mmCIF file of C-alpha atoms in Angstrom:
data_model
loop_
_atom_site.group_PDB
_atom_site.id
_atom_site.type_symbol
_atom_site.label_atom_id
_atom_site.label_comp_id
_atom_site.label_asym_id
_atom_site.label_seq_id
_atom_site.Cartn_x
_atom_site.Cartn_y
_atom_site.Cartn_z
ATOM 1 C CA MET A 1 80.070 -55.358 -28.795
ATOM 2 C CA TRP A 2 79.668 -58.851 -28.756
ATOM 3 C CA ILE A 3 83.615 -58.954 -27.283
ATOM 4 C CA LEU A 4 82.860 -56.301 -25.129
ATOM 5 C CA THR A 5 79.990 -58.332 -23.506
ATOM 6 C CA SER A 6 81.994 -61.518 -23.576
ATOM 7 C CA GLY A 7 85.032 -60.790 -22.149
ATOM 8 C CA TYR A 8 82.523 -58.721 -18.905
ATOM 9 C CA ALA A 9 81.140 -62.697 -18.672
ATOM 10 C CA ARG A 10 84.541 -64.129 -18.324
ATOM 11 C CA GLY A 11 85.627 -61.781 -16.429
ATOM 12 C CA MET A 12 82.457 -62.072 -13.966
ATOM 13 C CA ALA A 13 83.230 -66.087 -14.370
ATOM 14 C CA ASP A 14 86.804 -65.541 -13.177
ATOM 15 C CA PRO A 15 87.277 -63.353 -10.432
ATOM 16 C CA LEU A 16 90.795 -63.240 -10.784
ATOM 17 C CA LYS A 17 91.013 -62.117 -14.235
ATOM 18 C CA ASN A 18 87.894 -59.629 -12.971
ATOM 19 C CA GLN A 19 90.615 -58.395 -9.943
ATOM 20 C CA GLU A 20 93.498 -57.898 -12.851
ATOM 21 C CA TYR A 21 91.165 -56.213 -15.133
ATOM 22 C CA GLU A 22 90.289 -53.296 -12.292
ATOM 23 C CA VAL A 23 93.862 -53.207 -11.475
ATOM 24 C CA THR A 24 94.845 -52.664 -15.149
ATOM 25 C CA SER A 25 92.105 -49.995 -15.282
ATOM 26 C CA ARG A 26 93.160 -48.403 -12.702
ATOM 27 C CA SER A 27 96.884 -48.407 -14.045
ATOM 28 C CA ILE A 28 95.473 -46.336 -16.618
ATOM 29 C CA GLY A 29 93.444 -43.653 -15.055
ATOM 30 C CA GLN A 30 96.663 -43.024 -13.148
ATOM 31 C CA SER A 31 98.847 -43.065 -16.288
ATOM 32 C CA ARG A 32 96.187 -40.652 -17.356
ATOM 33 C CA ALA A 33 95.881 -38.134 -14.521
ATOM 34 C CA LEU A 34 99.741 -37.749 -14.235
ATOM 35 C CA LEU A 35 100.386 -37.003 -17.934
ATOM 36 C CA LEU A 36 96.734 -34.188 -17.767
ATOM 37 C CA ILE A 37 98.678 -32.792 -14.522
ATOM 38 C CA ALA A 38 102.688 -32.446 -16.066
ATOM 39 C CA ALA A 39 100.879 -31.376 -19.416
ATOM 40 C CA ALA A 40 99.209 -27.980 -17.162
ATOM 41 C CA GLU A 41 102.416 -27.880 -15.426
ATOM 42 C CA VAL A 42 104.531 -27.766 -18.072
ATOM 43 C CA LEU A 43 101.973 -24.622 -19.642
ATOM 44 C CA THR A 44 101.568 -23.869 -16.079
ATOM 45 C CA LEU A 45 105.293 -22.825 -15.668
ATOM 46 C CA SER A 46 105.998 -21.111 -18.376
ATOM 47 C CA VAL A 47 105.834 -18.089 -16.816
ATOM 48 C CA TRP A 48 107.725 -18.495 -14.190
ATOM 49 C CA PHE A 49 110.502 -17.192 -16.259
ATOM 50 C CA SER A 50 108.984 -15.206 -18.754
ATOM 51 C CA ALA A 51 110.168 -11.705 -17.936
ATOM 52 C CA SER A 52 113.654 -12.822 -16.820
ATOM 53 C CA VAL A 53 114.468 -14.238 -20.824
ATOM 54 C CA VAL A 54 114.118 -10.960 -21.855
ATOM 55 C CA SER A 55 115.590 -8.594 -19.171
ATOM 56 C CA SER A 56 118.868 -7.525 -21.691
ATOM 57 C CA PRO A 57 115.479 -4.889 -23.295
ATOM 58 C CA LEU A 58 114.082 -4.497 -20.236
ATOM 59 C CA GLN A 59 117.018 -3.338 -18.283
ATOM 60 C CA ARG A 60 117.398 -0.711 -21.443
ATOM 61 C CA LEU A 61 114.332 0.260 -21.138
ATOM 62 C CA TRP A 62 114.221 0.679 -18.072
ATOM 63 C CA HIS A 63 117.646 1.692 -17.288
ATOM 64 C CA LEU A 64 118.395 -1.110 -14.881
ATOM 65 C CA THR A 65 121.218 -2.633 -13.218
ATOM 66 C CA PRO A 66 121.862 -5.796 -12.417
ATOM 67 C CA ILE A 67 121.228 -5.593 -9.046
ATOM 68 C CA GLU A 68 117.105 -4.324 -10.432
ATOM 69 C CA VAL A 69 117.161 -6.934 -12.882
ATOM 70 C CA ALA A 70 118.296 -9.840 -10.113
ATOM 71 C CA LEU A 71 115.165 -8.464 -8.216
ATOM 72 C CA LEU A 72 113.054 -8.525 -11.131
ATOM 73 C CA THR A 73 113.588 -12.243 -11.124
ATOM 74 C CA ALA A 74 113.576 -12.811 -6.918
ATOM 75 C CA SER A 75 110.276 -10.980 -6.981
ATOM 76 C CA VAL A 76 108.167 -14.027 -9.083
ATOM 77 C CA GLN A 77 109.818 -15.763 -5.609
ATOM 78 C CA LEU A 78 108.807 -13.461 -3.121
ATOM 79 C CA GLY A 79 105.234 -13.508 -3.799
ATOM 80 C CA PHE A 80 105.222 -17.156 -4.008
ATOM 81 C CA VAL A 81 106.603 -17.393 -1.122
ATOM 82 C CA VAL A 82 104.022 -14.936 0.382
ATOM 83 C CA GLY A 83 101.222 -17.267 -1.143
ATOM 84 C CA ALA A 84 103.030 -20.021 0.471
ATOM 85 C CA VAL A 85 102.964 -19.148 4.061
ATOM 86 C CA ALA A 86 99.300 -17.835 3.781
ATOM 87 C CA ALA A 87 98.998 -20.935 1.960
ATOM 88 C CA SER A 88 99.833 -23.221 5.086
ATOM 89 C CA LEU A 89 98.485 -21.063 7.969
ATOM 90 C CA THR A 90 95.418 -21.779 6.250
ATOM 91 C CA ALA A 91 95.654 -25.128 5.184
ATOM 92 C CA LEU A 92 94.479 -24.080 1.897
ATOM 93 C CA ALA A 93 96.647 -26.953 0.076
ATOM 94 C CA ASP A 94 94.585 -29.494 2.346
ATOM 95 C CA ARG A 95 90.756 -27.938 2.341
ATOM 96 C CA PHE A 96 89.737 -27.329 -0.876
ATOM 97 C CA ASP A 97 89.736 -29.024 -3.987
ATOM 98 C CA ALA A 98 92.553 -29.069 -5.962
ATOM 99 C CA ARG A 99 91.849 -29.003 -9.110
ATOM 100 C CA ARG A 100 90.014 -25.982 -8.401
ATOM 101 C CA VAL A 101 92.449 -24.245 -6.561
ATOM 102 C CA LEU A 102 95.207 -25.708 -9.372
ATOM 103 C CA ALA A 103 93.057 -24.629 -12.911
ATOM 104 C CA LEU A 104 92.014 -21.390 -10.491
ATOM 105 C CA SER A 105 95.534 -20.739 -10.491
ATOM 106 C CA ALA A 106 96.881 -21.151 -13.552
ATOM 107 C CA LEU A 107 93.701 -18.594 -15.239
ATOM 108 C CA LEU A 108 95.501 -16.050 -12.424
ATOM 109 C CA ALA A 109 99.101 -16.310 -13.251
ATOM 110 C CA ALA A 110 98.002 -16.639 -17.362
ATOM 111 C CA GLY A 111 96.304 -12.854 -16.565
ATOM 112 C CA VAL A 112 99.016 -11.191 -14.208
ATOM 113 C CA ASN A 113 101.239 -11.946 -16.526
ATOM 114 C CA ALA A 114 100.001 -11.188 -19.356
ATOM 115 C CA LEU A 115 99.601 -7.779 -17.452
ATOM 116 C CA PHE A 116 102.943 -7.535 -17.505
ATOM 117 C CA THR A 117 103.656 -6.639 -21.356
ATOM 118 C CA VAL A 118 101.559 -3.538 -20.201
ATOM 119 C CA SER A 119 104.586 -2.588 -17.320
ATOM 120 C CA SER A 120 104.942 1.530 -17.806
ATOM 121 C CA SER A 121 108.350 1.392 -14.739
ATOM 122 C CA TRP A 122 109.483 -1.120 -13.178
ATOM 123 C CA GLU A 123 108.665 -0.790 -9.444
ATOM 124 C CA MET A 124 104.952 -1.270 -11.719
ATOM 125 C CA GLY A 125 106.760 -4.828 -12.959
ATOM 126 C CA MET A 126 107.925 -6.191 -9.811
ATOM 127 C CA VAL A 127 104.442 -5.575 -8.355
ATOM 128 C CA LEU A 128 102.785 -8.121 -11.331
ATOM 129 C CA ARG A 129 106.053 -10.706 -11.394
ATOM 130 C CA MET A 130 105.558 -11.042 -7.528
ATOM 131 C CA LEU A 131 101.801 -11.448 -7.807
ATOM 132 C CA THR A 132 102.289 -13.866 -10.947
ATOM 133 C CA GLY A 133 104.779 -15.681 -8.003
ATOM 134 C CA LEU A 134 101.520 -15.826 -5.690
ATOM 135 C CA ALA A 135 98.847 -17.259 -7.931
ATOM 136 C CA MET A 136 101.759 -19.834 -8.385
ATOM 137 C CA VAL A 137 101.320 -21.259 -5.276
ATOM 138 C CA GLY A 138 98.241 -22.517 -6.011
ATOM 139 C CA VAL A 139 100.170 -24.436 -9.371
ATOM 140 C CA TYR A 140 103.587 -26.554 -8.000
ATOM 141 C CA PRO A 141 102.547 -27.913 -4.760
ATOM 142 C CA ILE A 142 98.859 -28.100 -5.187
ATOM 143 C CA ALA A 143 100.276 -30.575 -8.378
ATOM 144 C CA VAL A 144 102.125 -32.631 -5.962
ATOM 145 C CA LYS A 145 99.613 -33.234 -3.622
ATOM 146 C CA LEU A 146 97.600 -34.585 -6.506
ATOM 147 C CA VAL A 147 100.225 -36.767 -8.257
ATOM 148 C CA ALA A 148 100.493 -37.932 -4.230
ATOM 149 C CA GLU A 149 97.399 -38.686 -4.473
ATOM 150 C CA TRP A 150 97.226 -40.789 -8.391
ATOM 151 C CA SER A 151 100.520 -42.789 -7.553
ATOM 152 C CA PRO A 152 100.786 -44.209 -3.586
ATOM 153 C CA ARG A 153 103.538 -47.010 -4.603
ATOM 154 C CA HIS A 154 105.504 -45.112 -7.512
ATOM 155 C CA ARG A 155 105.647 -41.935 -5.829
ATOM 156 C CA GLY A 156 109.253 -40.854 -6.447
ATOM 157 C CA SER A 157 108.811 -41.617 -9.753
ATOM 158 C CA ALA A 158 106.007 -40.126 -10.796
ATOM 159 C CA VAL A 159 106.824 -36.781 -9.023
ATOM 160 C CA GLY A 160 110.074 -37.231 -10.602
ATOM 161 C CA ILE A 161 107.738 -36.992 -13.516
ATOM 162 C CA LEU A 162 106.400 -34.177 -12.489
ATOM 163 C CA VAL A 163 109.717 -31.632 -11.371
ATOM 164 C CA GLY A 164 110.213 -32.638 -14.749
ATOM 165 C CA ALA A 165 107.338 -31.664 -16.243
ATOM 166 C CA LEU A 166 108.293 -27.951 -14.354
ATOM 167 C CA THR A 167 111.412 -28.225 -14.987
ATOM 168 C CA VAL A 168 110.517 -28.040 -19.184
ATOM 169 C CA GLY A 169 108.623 -25.641 -18.311
ATOM 170 C CA SER A 170 110.748 -23.200 -16.122
ATOM 171 C CA ALA A 171 112.462 -23.158 -19.558
ATOM 172 C CA LEU A 172 109.793 -22.962 -22.061
ATOM 173 C CA PRO A 173 110.264 -19.582 -22.845
ATOM 174 C CA HIS A 174 113.864 -19.996 -23.794
ATOM 175 C CA LEU A 175 112.616 -22.180 -26.792
ATOM 176 C CA ILE A 176 110.287 -19.072 -27.061
ATOM 177 C CA LEU A 177 112.233 -16.904 -26.937
ATOM 178 C CA PHE A 178 114.754 -18.802 -29.604
ATOM 179 C CA PHE A 179 111.813 -18.396 -32.612
ATOM 180 C CA GLY A 180 110.881 -15.304 -31.363
ATOM 181 C CA ILE A 181 114.837 -13.447 -31.611
ATOM 182 C CA SER A 182 113.960 -10.683 -33.743
ATOM 183 C CA ALA A 183 110.234 -10.447 -32.303
ATOM 184 C CA PRO A 184 109.460 -7.415 -29.525
ATOM 185 C CA TRP A 185 109.866 -8.702 -26.059
ATOM 186 C CA GLN A 186 106.130 -8.372 -25.021
ATOM 187 C CA SER A 187 105.423 -12.241 -27.618
ATOM 188 C CA VAL A 188 107.446 -13.535 -25.122
ATOM 189 C CA VAL A 189 105.622 -13.233 -21.967
ATOM 190 C CA LEU A 190 102.349 -13.331 -24.034
ATOM 191 C CA ALA A 191 103.609 -16.503 -25.292
ATOM 192 C CA SER A 192 103.647 -18.309 -21.892
ATOM 193 C CA SER A 193 100.339 -16.640 -20.470
ATOM 194 C CA ALA A 194 98.259 -18.530 -24.127
ATOM 195 C CA LEU A 195 100.176 -21.665 -22.407
ATOM 196 C CA ALA A 196 99.323 -21.681 -19.054
ATOM 197 C CA LEU A 197 95.167 -20.362 -20.040
ATOM 198 C CA LEU A 198 95.594 -24.576 -22.137
ATOM 199 C CA GLY A 199 97.264 -25.562 -18.489
ATOM 200 C CA ALA A 200 94.256 -24.301 -16.925
ATOM 201 C CA GLY A 201 91.576 -25.888 -20.078
ATOM 202 C CA ILE A 202 93.685 -28.883 -19.145
ATOM 203 C CA VAL A 203 92.365 -29.686 -15.814
ATOM 204 C CA THR A 204 89.455 -27.397 -15.120
ATOM 205 C CA PHE A 205 87.546 -30.051 -18.834
ATOM 206 C CA PHE A 206 89.660 -33.365 -18.881
ATOM 207 C CA LEU A 207 91.796 -34.224 -14.968
ATOM 208 C CA PRO A 208 89.671 -36.550 -13.133
ATOM 209 C CA ALA A 209 88.878 -36.515 -9.727
ATOM 210 C CA HIS A 210 91.196 -38.745 -7.568
ATOM 211 C CA PRO A 211 88.263 -41.815 -6.574
ATOM 212 C CA GLN A 212 89.032 -41.522 -2.588
ATOM 213 C CA GLN A 213 89.556 -37.628 -2.793
ATOM 214 C CA ARG A 214 88.697 -35.842 0.309
ATOM 215 C CA ALA A 215 88.973 -32.723 1.769
ATOM 216 C CA SER A 216 88.048 -30.906 4.876
ATOM 217 C CA LYS A 217 85.628 -28.490 5.691
ATOM 218 C CA SER A 218 86.417 -26.587 8.050
ATOM 219 C CA GLY A 219 86.638 -22.575 8.004
ATOM 220 C CA LYS A 220 89.086 -22.473 10.776
ATOM 221 C CA ILE A 221 92.816 -20.950 10.326
ATOM 222 C CA SER A 222 94.759 -23.194 12.454
ATOM 223 C CA LEU A 223 99.082 -24.253 13.408
ATOM 224 C CA ALA A 224 98.482 -27.410 14.095
ATOM 225 C CA SER A 225 99.379 -28.555 11.090
ATOM 226 C CA LEU A 226 101.763 -26.967 10.579
ATOM 227 C CA ARG A 227 103.316 -27.355 14.510
ATOM 228 C CA ALA A 228 103.126 -30.859 13.072
ATOM 229 C CA VAL A 229 104.888 -30.656 10.059
ATOM 230 C CA VAL A 230 107.460 -28.708 11.894
ATOM 231 C CA THR A 231 108.783 -30.685 14.789
ATOM 232 C CA ASN A 232 108.560 -33.808 12.384
ATOM 233 C CA LYS A 233 112.900 -34.234 12.575
ATOM 234 C CA ALA A 234 113.092 -36.789 9.520
ATOM 235 C CA VAL A 235 110.858 -34.436 8.206
ATOM 236 C CA MET A 236 112.129 -31.148 8.484
ATOM 237 C CA LEU A 237 115.636 -32.978 7.918
ATOM 238 C CA THR A 238 114.390 -33.686 4.333
ATOM 239 C CA ASN A 239 113.468 -29.500 4.704
ATOM 240 C CA TYR A 240 117.306 -28.885 4.871
ATOM 241 C CA GLY A 241 117.914 -30.925 2.924
ATOM 242 C CA TYR A 242 115.940 -29.557 -0.164
ATOM 243 C CA PHE A 243 116.673 -26.031 1.298
ATOM 244 C CA GLY A 244 120.636 -27.107 0.429
ATOM 245 C CA HIS A 245 118.747 -27.801 -3.094
ATOM 246 C CA MET A 246 117.546 -24.923 -3.636
ATOM 247 C CA TRP A 247 120.054 -22.227 -2.853
ATOM 248 C CA GLU A 248 122.072 -23.567 -5.711
ATOM 249 C CA LEU A 249 118.816 -24.982 -7.880
ATOM 250 C CA TYR A 250 116.910 -21.264 -9.001
ATOM 251 C CA ALA A 251 120.095 -19.693 -9.229
ATOM 252 C CA MET A 252 121.324 -21.685 -11.529
ATOM 253 C CA TRP A 253 118.423 -21.579 -13.985
ATOM 254 C CA THR A 254 118.154 -17.669 -13.441
ATOM 255 C CA TRP A 255 122.088 -17.327 -14.021
ATOM 256 C CA PHE A 256 123.567 -19.705 -16.171
ATOM 257 C CA PRO A 257 121.852 -18.005 -19.497
ATOM 258 C CA THR A 258 123.801 -15.013 -19.041
ATOM 259 C CA PHE A 259 127.119 -16.796 -18.220
ATOM 260 C CA VAL A 260 125.888 -19.255 -21.411
ATOM 261 C CA TYR A 261 125.726 -15.926 -23.506
ATOM 262 C CA ALA A 262 129.481 -14.031 -22.071
ATOM 263 C CA SER A 263 131.398 -16.931 -22.578
ATOM 264 C CA PHE A 264 129.830 -17.698 -26.214
ATOM 265 C CA VAL A 265 130.940 -14.093 -26.189
ATOM 266 C CA LEU A 266 133.679 -13.424 -25.117
ATOM 267 C CA SER A 267 135.171 -17.086 -26.856
ATOM 268 C CA GLY A 268 134.407 -15.470 -30.563
ATOM 269 C CA HIS A 269 130.236 -16.184 -32.298
ATOM 270 C CA ARG A 270 128.968 -12.663 -30.661
ATOM 271 C CA GLN A 271 126.771 -12.878 -33.736
ATOM 272 C CA ALA A 272 124.722 -16.193 -33.124
ATOM 273 C CA GLY A 273 125.606 -16.281 -29.206
ATOM 274 C CA ALA A 274 121.927 -14.899 -28.127
ATOM 275 C CA ALA A 275 120.123 -17.683 -30.357
ATOM 276 C CA LEU A 276 122.683 -19.373 -29.739
ATOM 277 C CA ALA A 277 122.153 -18.928 -25.587
ATOM 278 C CA ALA A 278 118.400 -18.903 -26.098
ATOM 279 C CA LEU A 279 118.838 -22.872 -27.123
ATOM 280 C CA SER A 280 120.966 -24.157 -25.470
ATOM 281 C CA SER A 281 119.403 -22.508 -22.178
ATOM 282 C CA PHE A 282 116.601 -24.382 -23.065
ATOM 283 C CA LEU A 283 117.719 -27.932 -23.570
ATOM 284 C CA ILE A 284 120.611 -27.596 -20.375
ATOM 285 C CA ILE A 285 117.961 -26.179 -18.263
ATOM 286 C CA GLY A 286 114.586 -27.712 -19.946
ATOM 287 C CA ILE A 287 115.294 -31.767 -21.896
ATOM 288 C CA ALA A 288 118.675 -32.153 -19.485
ATOM 289 C CA GLY A 289 116.304 -30.930 -16.511
ATOM 290 C CA ALA A 290 113.528 -33.264 -17.123
ATOM 291 C CA ALA A 291 115.909 -36.097 -18.249
ATOM 292 C CA GLY A 292 117.061 -35.953 -14.979
ATOM 293 C CA SER A 293 114.069 -35.676 -13.176
ATOM 294 C CA VAL A 294 112.114 -38.840 -14.401
ATOM 295 C CA LEU A 295 115.812 -40.193 -13.837
ATOM 296 C CA GLY A 296 115.845 -39.739 -10.535
ATOM 297 C CA GLY A 297 112.750 -40.638 -9.841
ATOM 298 C CA ARG A 298 113.037 -43.997 -11.458
ATOM 299 C CA LEU A 299 116.040 -44.629 -9.212
ATOM 300 C CA ALA A 300 115.506 -43.169 -6.235
ATOM 301 C CA ASP A 301 112.085 -45.658 -5.956
ATOM 302 C CA ARG A 302 114.531 -48.313 -6.018
ATOM 303 C CA PHE A 303 117.974 -46.995 -4.882
ATOM 304 C CA GLY A 304 116.582 -45.097 -1.717
ATOM 305 C CA ARG A 305 115.945 -41.643 -2.241
ATOM 306 C CA THR A 306 118.901 -40.112 0.526
ATOM 307 C CA VAL A 307 121.059 -42.186 -1.298
ATOM 308 C CA ILE A 308 120.049 -40.325 -5.008
ATOM 309 C CA THR A 309 119.409 -37.261 -3.517
ATOM 310 C CA SER A 310 122.823 -36.599 -1.791
ATOM 311 C CA VAL A 311 124.442 -38.675 -4.707
ATOM 312 C CA ALA A 312 122.746 -35.451 -6.866
ATOM 313 C CA MET A 313 123.450 -32.814 -4.950
ATOM 314 C CA GLY A 314 127.176 -33.886 -4.548
ATOM 315 C CA THR A 315 127.739 -34.161 -8.796
ATOM 316 C CA SER A 316 125.367 -30.655 -9.358
ATOM 317 C CA GLY A 317 127.996 -29.298 -5.902
ATOM 318 C CA LEU A 318 131.242 -30.196 -8.338
ATOM 319 C CA CYS A 319 129.999 -28.311 -11.094
ATOM 320 C CA ALA A 320 128.944 -25.362 -9.503
ATOM 321 C CA LEU A 321 132.979 -25.674 -8.437
ATOM 322 C CA VAL A 322 134.217 -26.294 -11.576
ATOM 323 C CA VAL A 323 132.126 -24.622 -14.356
ATOM 324 C CA GLY A 324 133.451 -21.319 -13.761
ATOM 325 C CA PHE A 325 136.665 -22.417 -15.415
ATOM 326 C CA THR A 326 135.213 -22.990 -18.385
ATOM 327 C CA PHE A 327 133.748 -19.807 -19.203
ATOM 328 C CA GLY A 328 135.210 -18.281 -22.990
ATOM 329 C CA GLY A 329 136.518 -21.469 -23.536
ATOM 330 C CA PRO A 330 135.096 -24.194 -26.808
ATOM 331 C CA ILE A 331 131.609 -24.129 -27.220
ATOM 332 C CA TRP A 332 131.572 -28.029 -26.276
ATOM 333 C CA ILE A 333 133.236 -27.579 -23.041
ATOM 334 C CA VAL A 334 131.066 -25.403 -21.612
ATOM 335 C CA LEU A 335 128.136 -27.133 -23.041
ATOM 336 C CA LEU A 336 129.224 -30.409 -21.765
ATOM 337 C CA VAL A 337 129.630 -29.255 -18.604
ATOM 338 C CA GLY A 338 126.831 -27.452 -18.015
ATOM 339 C CA THR A 339 124.515 -30.395 -19.327
ATOM 340 C CA ILE A 340 125.819 -32.594 -16.298
ATOM 341 C CA TRP A 341 125.042 -29.321 -14.117
ATOM 342 C CA GLY A 342 121.551 -29.393 -15.912
ATOM 343 C CA ILE A 343 120.783 -33.216 -14.970
ATOM 344 C CA ALA A 344 122.064 -32.868 -11.478
ATOM 345 C CA VAL A 345 120.617 -30.088 -9.951
ATOM 346 C CA VAL A 346 116.928 -30.809 -10.825
ATOM 347 C CA ALA A 347 117.908 -34.298 -10.272
ATOM 348 C CA ASP A 348 117.372 -34.899 -6.278
ATOM 349 C CA SER A 349 114.114 -31.902 -5.942
ATOM 350 C CA ALA A 350 111.743 -34.565 -6.940
ATOM 351 C CA GLN A 351 112.342 -36.946 -3.871
ATOM 352 C CA PHE A 352 112.396 -34.079 -1.016
ATOM 353 C CA SER A 353 108.493 -33.807 -1.854
ATOM 354 C CA ALA A 354 107.795 -37.393 -2.617
ATOM 355 C CA ALA A 355 109.863 -37.939 1.006
ATOM 356 C CA VAL A 356 107.350 -34.880 2.622
ATOM 357 C CA THR A 357 104.405 -37.055 1.526
ATOM 358 C CA GLU A 358 105.862 -39.852 2.484
ATOM 359 C CA LEU A 359 107.103 -38.964 6.263
ATOM 360 C CA SER A 360 103.780 -36.702 6.702
ATOM 361 C CA ALA A 361 100.783 -37.812 8.429
ATOM 362 C CA VAL A 362 98.467 -37.645 6.047
ATOM 363 C CA GLU A 363 96.109 -34.681 6.740
ATOM 364 C CA ASN A 364 99.120 -32.153 6.997
ATOM 365 C CA VAL A 365 100.797 -33.267 3.592
ATOM 366 C CA GLY A 366 99.707 -30.712 1.792
ATOM 367 C CA THR A 367 100.578 -27.831 4.617
ATOM 368 C CA ALA A 368 103.999 -29.912 4.461
ATOM 369 C CA LEU A 369 104.638 -29.520 0.909
ATOM 370 C CA THR A 370 103.780 -25.529 0.714
ATOM 371 C CA MET A 371 106.209 -25.105 4.177
ATOM 372 C CA GLN A 372 108.837 -26.441 2.994
ATOM 373 C CA THR A 373 108.833 -24.697 -0.735
ATOM 374 C CA ALA A 374 107.935 -21.565 1.003
ATOM 375 C CA VAL A 375 110.976 -21.735 3.072
ATOM 376 C CA GLY A 376 113.375 -23.021 -0.314
ATOM 377 C CA PHE A 377 112.222 -20.339 -1.736
ATOM 378 C CA VAL A 378 112.530 -16.755 0.306
ATOM 379 C CA ILE A 379 116.062 -19.293 0.239
ATOM 380 C CA THR A 380 116.161 -18.341 -3.702
ATOM 381 C CA ILE A 381 115.666 -15.168 -3.720
ATOM 382 C CA LEU A 382 119.423 -14.601 -1.155
ATOM 383 C CA SER A 383 121.469 -16.873 -3.610
ATOM 384 C CA ILE A 384 120.126 -14.744 -7.257
ATOM 385 C CA ASN A 385 120.463 -11.869 -5.215
ATOM 386 C CA LEU A 386 123.981 -12.951 -4.376
ATOM 387 C CA VAL A 387 124.922 -13.640 -7.915
ATOM 388 C CA ALA A 388 124.332 -10.703 -9.461
ATOM 389 C CA ALA A 389 126.372 -8.932 -6.123
ATOM 390 C CA ALA A 390 129.382 -10.957 -5.616
ATOM 391 C CA ARG A 391 129.477 -11.535 -10.264
ATOM 392 C CA ASP A 392 131.566 -7.914 -10.620
ATOM 393 C CA VAL A 393 133.878 -8.969 -7.873
ATOM 394 C CA LEU A 394 133.997 -12.723 -8.431
ATOM 395 C CA GLY A 395 133.746 -12.708 -12.557
ATOM 396 C CA TRP A 396 132.030 -15.511 -14.067
ATOM 397 C CA HIS A 397 134.985 -18.039 -13.529
ATOM 398 C CA TRP A 398 134.433 -17.978 -9.595
ATOM 399 C CA VAL A 399 130.687 -16.665 -8.971
ATOM 400 C CA PHE A 400 129.261 -19.716 -9.012
ATOM 401 C CA VAL A 401 131.778 -21.323 -6.753
ATOM 402 C CA LEU A 402 129.090 -19.391 -3.867
ATOM 403 C CA LEU A 403 126.430 -21.546 -4.981
ATOM 404 C CA SER A 404 128.152 -24.821 -3.873
ATOM 405 C CA ALA A 405 127.831 -24.906 -0.251
ATOM 406 C CA GLY A 406 124.463 -25.235 -0.955
ATOM 407 C CA PRO A 407 124.234 -28.942 -1.955
ATOM 408 C CA PHE A 408 127.377 -29.565 0.070
ATOM 409 C CA LEU A 409 124.772 -29.182 3.231
ATOM 410 C CA GLY A 410 122.297 -30.959 1.588
ATOM 411 C CA VAL A 411 124.215 -33.789 1.084
ATOM 412 C CA TYR A 412 124.794 -33.634 5.109
ATOM 413 C CA SER A 413 121.065 -33.549 5.496
ATOM 414 C CA MET A 414 120.170 -36.556 4.083
ATOM 415 C CA LEU A 415 123.186 -38.579 4.739
ATOM 416 C CA ARG A 416 121.996 -37.914 8.672
ATOM 417 C CA LEU A 417 117.817 -38.721 7.232
ATOM 418 C CA ARG A 418 119.421 -42.171 5.804
ATOM 419 C CA ALA A 419 120.518 -42.985 10.003
ATOM 420 C CA HIS A 420 117.348 -42.046 10.732
ATOM 421 C CA ALA A 421 114.278 -44.600 12.226
ATOM 422 C CA SER A 422 112.248 -43.193 9.716
ATOM 423 C CA SER A 423 114.300 -43.966 6.442
#
């Protein structure tokens, strides 16, 4: 107690030292908040692909075609889009306490995801997966808004950490499947719901309110925020880069595990193929992707968002062009190219969100983020189903080439943004 009071007295006597103490305390608060938001994101995002990783037993149970399997995955995106459009029109992210929205959304996602285990048909499963996506509208965009509030000076790094958390969370069902490879498929889905409940608990009981948190109390639905976003040229160039990125990202996350499994079987590893594919998918999509997100955030804060996004998309586009030629080849080559792709495909993701928070007026940030993600996820529905439809025609050797167009167009948009005055 003497040490504390003596330190306090010395701080009061020396204004400079007291100021340093306040800065350190604020930094600790920011770090703690970022850690808690990221932890909640990891746990809650596990529901996103919880049904996708068990698509094989579901395909046998419900006698699904490849297109129906793809639609089951894309239905989460569709629900997310519907919710995001509604959130944009109502300025949901800018009008309510973000922590409460995030906690409630995680709770709803956990419950709806758990209900999927009692689905009696593909149609019922589709509806429940759409509702899961609808609930996720209050998770990722809201988390980005919270992180932007807590980390204004190092926003690229902070949002990079958040997207890394999203990446790990999205890949978590593959890890659950690896440990429960012989368990009923329902256990994988229920485990992800349990994790989402933990995420809701973290936000509810441990995440503090931001000292300068503000929320508009207006109950009116207004298109003013959305209009301000779409007329902002710099924001829209950022969005175009993001749209090219999203054309590739979720299609890669959806189909790469299937590609890996088919490649392992073709190369003579059928017996251990399912478990090996599940573990490889978690490591490539989750761990390598998270590392790419964090690294991309740090580099973007140092060298600029337009530079890092262009390099990342150029690299991932090249991987999409060549990964098919590793199909059926030595495992180490498949995993090497896959790891590079897993790092690059998401290394730029955080920077689009960070750029929007910097280029938008403060009162429009939540709406801008939600609108960006809404359109982006519409695009993922198209690319996911395109791969499903084209796989039998082009084969695994060529089908991922279709994804390369997105990142290459994204590079063009970000180079245009680099030349813009706002950059």
